[in-house]
Short mmCIF file of C-alpha atoms and ligand atoms in Angstrom, two decimals:
data_model
loop_
_atom_site.label_atom_id
_atom_site.label_comp_id
_atom_site.label_asym_id
_atom_site.label_seq_id
_atom_site.Cartn_x
_atom_site.Cartn_y
_atom_site.Cartn_z
CA MET K 754 42.75 -108.02 119.85
CA ALA K 755 45.33 -107.89 122.75
CA ILE K 756 48.51 -106.04 123.26
CA LEU K 757 51.20 -109.02 124.06
CA PRO K 758 54.26 -108.46 126.29
CA ILE K 759 57.47 -108.39 124.17
CA ARG K 760 60.26 -110.38 125.36
CA LEU K 761 63.57 -108.69 125.95
CA TYR K 762 67.17 -109.62 125.10
CA GLY K 763 68.33 -112.17 127.53
CA ASP K 764 65.10 -114.17 127.16
CA PRO K 765 66.21 -117.57 126.05
CA VAL K 766 63.03 -117.64 123.72
CA LEU K 767 64.79 -115.20 121.41
CA ARG K 768 67.61 -117.78 120.88
CA THR K 769 65.24 -120.52 120.05
CA ARG K 770 64.35 -121.81 116.51
CA ALA K 771 60.74 -121.55 115.84
CA ALA K 772 58.56 -124.42 114.60
CA GLU K 773 56.81 -124.49 111.14
CA LEU K 774 53.00 -124.30 111.33
CA ASP K 775 50.97 -127.09 110.00
CA GLU K 776 48.23 -124.78 109.04
CA VAL K 777 47.22 -121.13 109.43
CA ASP K 778 44.19 -121.73 111.72
CA ARG K 779 41.94 -119.52 113.76
CA LYS K 780 44.63 -119.40 116.42
CA ALA K 781 47.35 -118.53 114.41
CA ARG K 782 45.21 -115.95 112.71
CA ARG K 783 44.50 -114.35 116.00
CA LEU K 784 48.15 -114.28 116.95
CA MET K 785 48.88 -112.55 113.67
CA GLY K 786 46.10 -109.84 114.67
CA ASN K 787 47.31 -109.33 118.08
CA MET K 788 51.19 -109.45 117.04
CA THR K 789 50.17 -106.47 114.55
CA ASP K 790 48.55 -104.61 117.33
CA THR K 791 51.53 -105.20 119.59
CA MET K 792 53.90 -104.10 116.95
CA LYS K 793 51.85 -100.90 116.22
CA GLN K 794 51.48 -99.99 119.64
CA ALA K 795 55.10 -100.50 120.68
CA PRO K 796 55.57 -98.71 118.08
CA GLY K 797 57.46 -100.62 115.69
CA ILE K 798 57.50 -101.77 111.99
CA GLY K 799 58.20 -105.54 112.41
CA LEU K 800 57.67 -108.24 114.98
CA ALA K 801 58.30 -112.15 114.90
CA ALA K 802 56.32 -114.53 117.12
CA PRO K 803 59.39 -115.39 119.43
CA GLN K 804 59.23 -111.92 120.54
CA VAL K 805 55.89 -112.59 122.13
CA GLY K 806 57.12 -115.90 123.35
CA VAL K 807 55.56 -117.92 120.77
CA LEU K 808 57.90 -120.46 119.02
CA LYS K 809 56.02 -120.53 115.77
CA ARG K 810 57.05 -119.29 112.34
CA ILE K 811 55.03 -116.12 112.17
CA ILE K 812 56.19 -112.66 111.14
CA VAL K 813 54.33 -109.37 110.75
CA TRP K 814 55.38 -105.82 109.48
CA GLU K 815 53.95 -102.42 108.53
CA ASN K 816 55.62 -99.39 107.15
CA ASP K 817 54.61 -96.25 105.44
CA LEU K 818 54.61 -98.34 102.07
CA GLU K 819 53.64 -102.11 102.86
CA LYS K 820 52.10 -104.15 105.31
CA GLY K 821 51.62 -107.95 105.77
CA SER K 822 51.93 -110.99 107.99
CA LEU K 823 53.32 -114.43 106.94
CA ALA K 824 53.37 -117.83 108.28
CA ASN K 825 56.44 -120.09 107.39
CA PRO K 826 58.07 -117.41 105.57
CA VAL K 827 61.23 -118.57 103.09
CA ILE K 828 63.48 -116.39 101.19
CA LEU K 829 63.83 -117.88 97.82
CA ASP K 830 66.03 -115.59 96.08
CA ARG K 831 68.03 -112.42 96.99
CA GLU K 832 69.95 -109.56 95.39
CA GLY K 833 72.31 -106.57 95.99
CA GLN K 834 73.53 -105.64 99.45
CA VAL K 835 72.70 -102.46 101.33
CA GLU K 836 73.59 -101.26 104.56
CA GLY K 837 70.78 -99.55 107.02
CA ASP K 838 70.23 -98.87 110.68
CA GLU K 839 68.26 -101.39 112.46
CA GLY K 840 66.82 -101.62 116.02
CA CYS K 841 64.73 -104.48 117.67
CA LEU K 842 61.72 -104.20 119.79
CA SER K 843 63.50 -106.84 122.10
CA MET K 844 66.45 -104.58 122.38
CA PRO K 845 65.05 -101.05 123.14
CA GLY K 846 67.59 -98.40 122.97
CA ILE K 847 70.03 -99.70 120.59
CA THR K 848 70.65 -98.99 116.75
CA TYR K 849 73.22 -100.44 114.40
CA PRO K 850 73.99 -100.42 110.61
CA VAL K 851 73.41 -103.96 109.34
CA VAL K 852 74.07 -105.13 105.75
CA ARG K 853 71.01 -106.82 104.31
CA SER K 854 70.13 -108.10 100.77
CA GLU K 855 68.47 -105.11 98.92
CA TRP K 856 65.90 -107.30 97.06
CA ILE K 857 64.36 -110.41 98.03
CA LEU K 858 61.74 -113.14 96.77
CA VAL K 859 59.71 -114.57 99.68
CA GLN K 860 57.24 -117.10 99.93
CA GLY K 861 54.94 -118.10 102.67
CA PHE K 862 51.17 -118.15 103.90
CA ASP K 863 49.10 -115.00 104.45
CA ASP K 864 46.79 -114.68 107.19
CA SER K 865 44.00 -116.61 105.37
CA GLY K 866 46.26 -119.47 104.84
CA GLU K 867 46.79 -118.86 101.28
CA PRO K 868 50.18 -119.51 99.70
CA VAL K 869 51.67 -116.26 98.62
CA LYS K 870 54.99 -115.54 96.86
CA PHE K 871 56.15 -111.82 96.07
CA GLU K 872 59.20 -109.82 95.65
CA THR K 873 60.21 -106.65 97.71
CA ARG K 874 63.22 -104.22 98.31
CA ASP K 875 64.71 -101.88 100.54
CA LEU K 876 62.81 -101.26 103.95
CA THR K 877 60.28 -104.22 103.70
CA ALA K 878 63.04 -106.46 102.48
CA ARG K 879 65.13 -105.33 105.42
CA ILE K 880 62.45 -105.97 107.82
CA ILE K 881 61.46 -109.28 106.61
CA GLN K 882 65.04 -110.57 106.64
CA HIS K 883 65.27 -109.29 110.30
CA GLU K 884 61.98 -110.90 111.29
CA ILE K 885 62.89 -114.27 109.58
CA ASP K 886 66.22 -114.06 111.54
CA HIS K 887 64.24 -114.01 114.74
CA LEU K 888 62.43 -117.28 113.87
CA ASP K 889 66.06 -119.02 113.73
CA GLY K 890 67.10 -117.42 116.89
CA ILE K 891 69.15 -114.87 115.19
CA LEU K 892 69.39 -111.21 116.34
CA PHE K 893 70.50 -108.29 114.48
CA ILE K 894 73.59 -107.83 116.47
CA ASP K 895 74.82 -111.22 115.16
CA HIS K 896 75.49 -109.44 111.94
CA LEU K 897 77.70 -106.65 113.40
CA PRO K 898 81.35 -106.97 112.83
CA PRO K 899 83.20 -108.10 116.19
CA GLU K 900 84.11 -104.60 117.43
CA LEU K 901 80.51 -103.23 116.96
CA ARG K 902 78.98 -106.42 118.44
CA SER K 903 80.83 -106.17 121.63
CA GLU K 904 80.02 -102.53 121.80
CA ALA K 905 76.38 -103.34 121.48
CA LEU K 906 76.66 -106.22 123.86
CA GLY K 907 78.21 -103.68 126.50
CA VAL K 908 75.34 -101.21 125.84
CA LEU K 909 72.69 -104.03 126.21
CA ARG K 910 74.22 -105.15 129.51
CA ASP K 911 73.80 -101.67 130.96
CA LEU K 912 70.20 -101.15 129.34
CA SER K 913 69.11 -104.65 130.66
CA GLU K 914 69.59 -103.54 134.16
CA THR K 915 67.03 -100.56 133.71
CA TRP K 916 64.60 -102.93 132.09
CA GLU K 917 64.75 -105.31 135.01
CA GLN K 918 64.14 -102.15 137.20
CA GLN K 919 61.03 -101.26 135.11
CA GLU K 920 59.86 -104.84 135.29
CA VAL K 921 60.13 -104.67 139.11
CA ALA K 922 58.26 -101.23 139.05
CA ARG K 923 55.47 -102.56 136.87
NI1 LIG A 1966 63.73 -107.71 116.02
#
């Protein structure tokens, strides 16, 4: 297993749509494992493949209650709306409240390539919605009302300068 470098806000890969997998092969399985390690080490509770520079439709998550990984995830149904704070490993340092569906029905393929379909709610539903957004080049700040979004962009502009200094220092 390996810890992969996480792409940060401003990297065009985060704004690009990721492609469906034809199958969950050994390479995809290894990526899921490495993404899980990378997420846990960050530490974070969710990660999408574009965040490690891979434009494939793969997400992983782990919180106190549930963990999993999915290829080609699709939300089939959703219910309710709930607001909750979100952050993102590609945008370290900012947290904003985002409205998400409270309950979702999800389908995809697990790490053995088996088709799975399950329902989940609250935090896990929030994470999965956030990560699937990443596969479509959507970031959580895109869901903010205009005023909050421009505030977030301002903070990100300042923060990204410190990221660049850290990159140079590394
Ligand atoms: Ni994120």
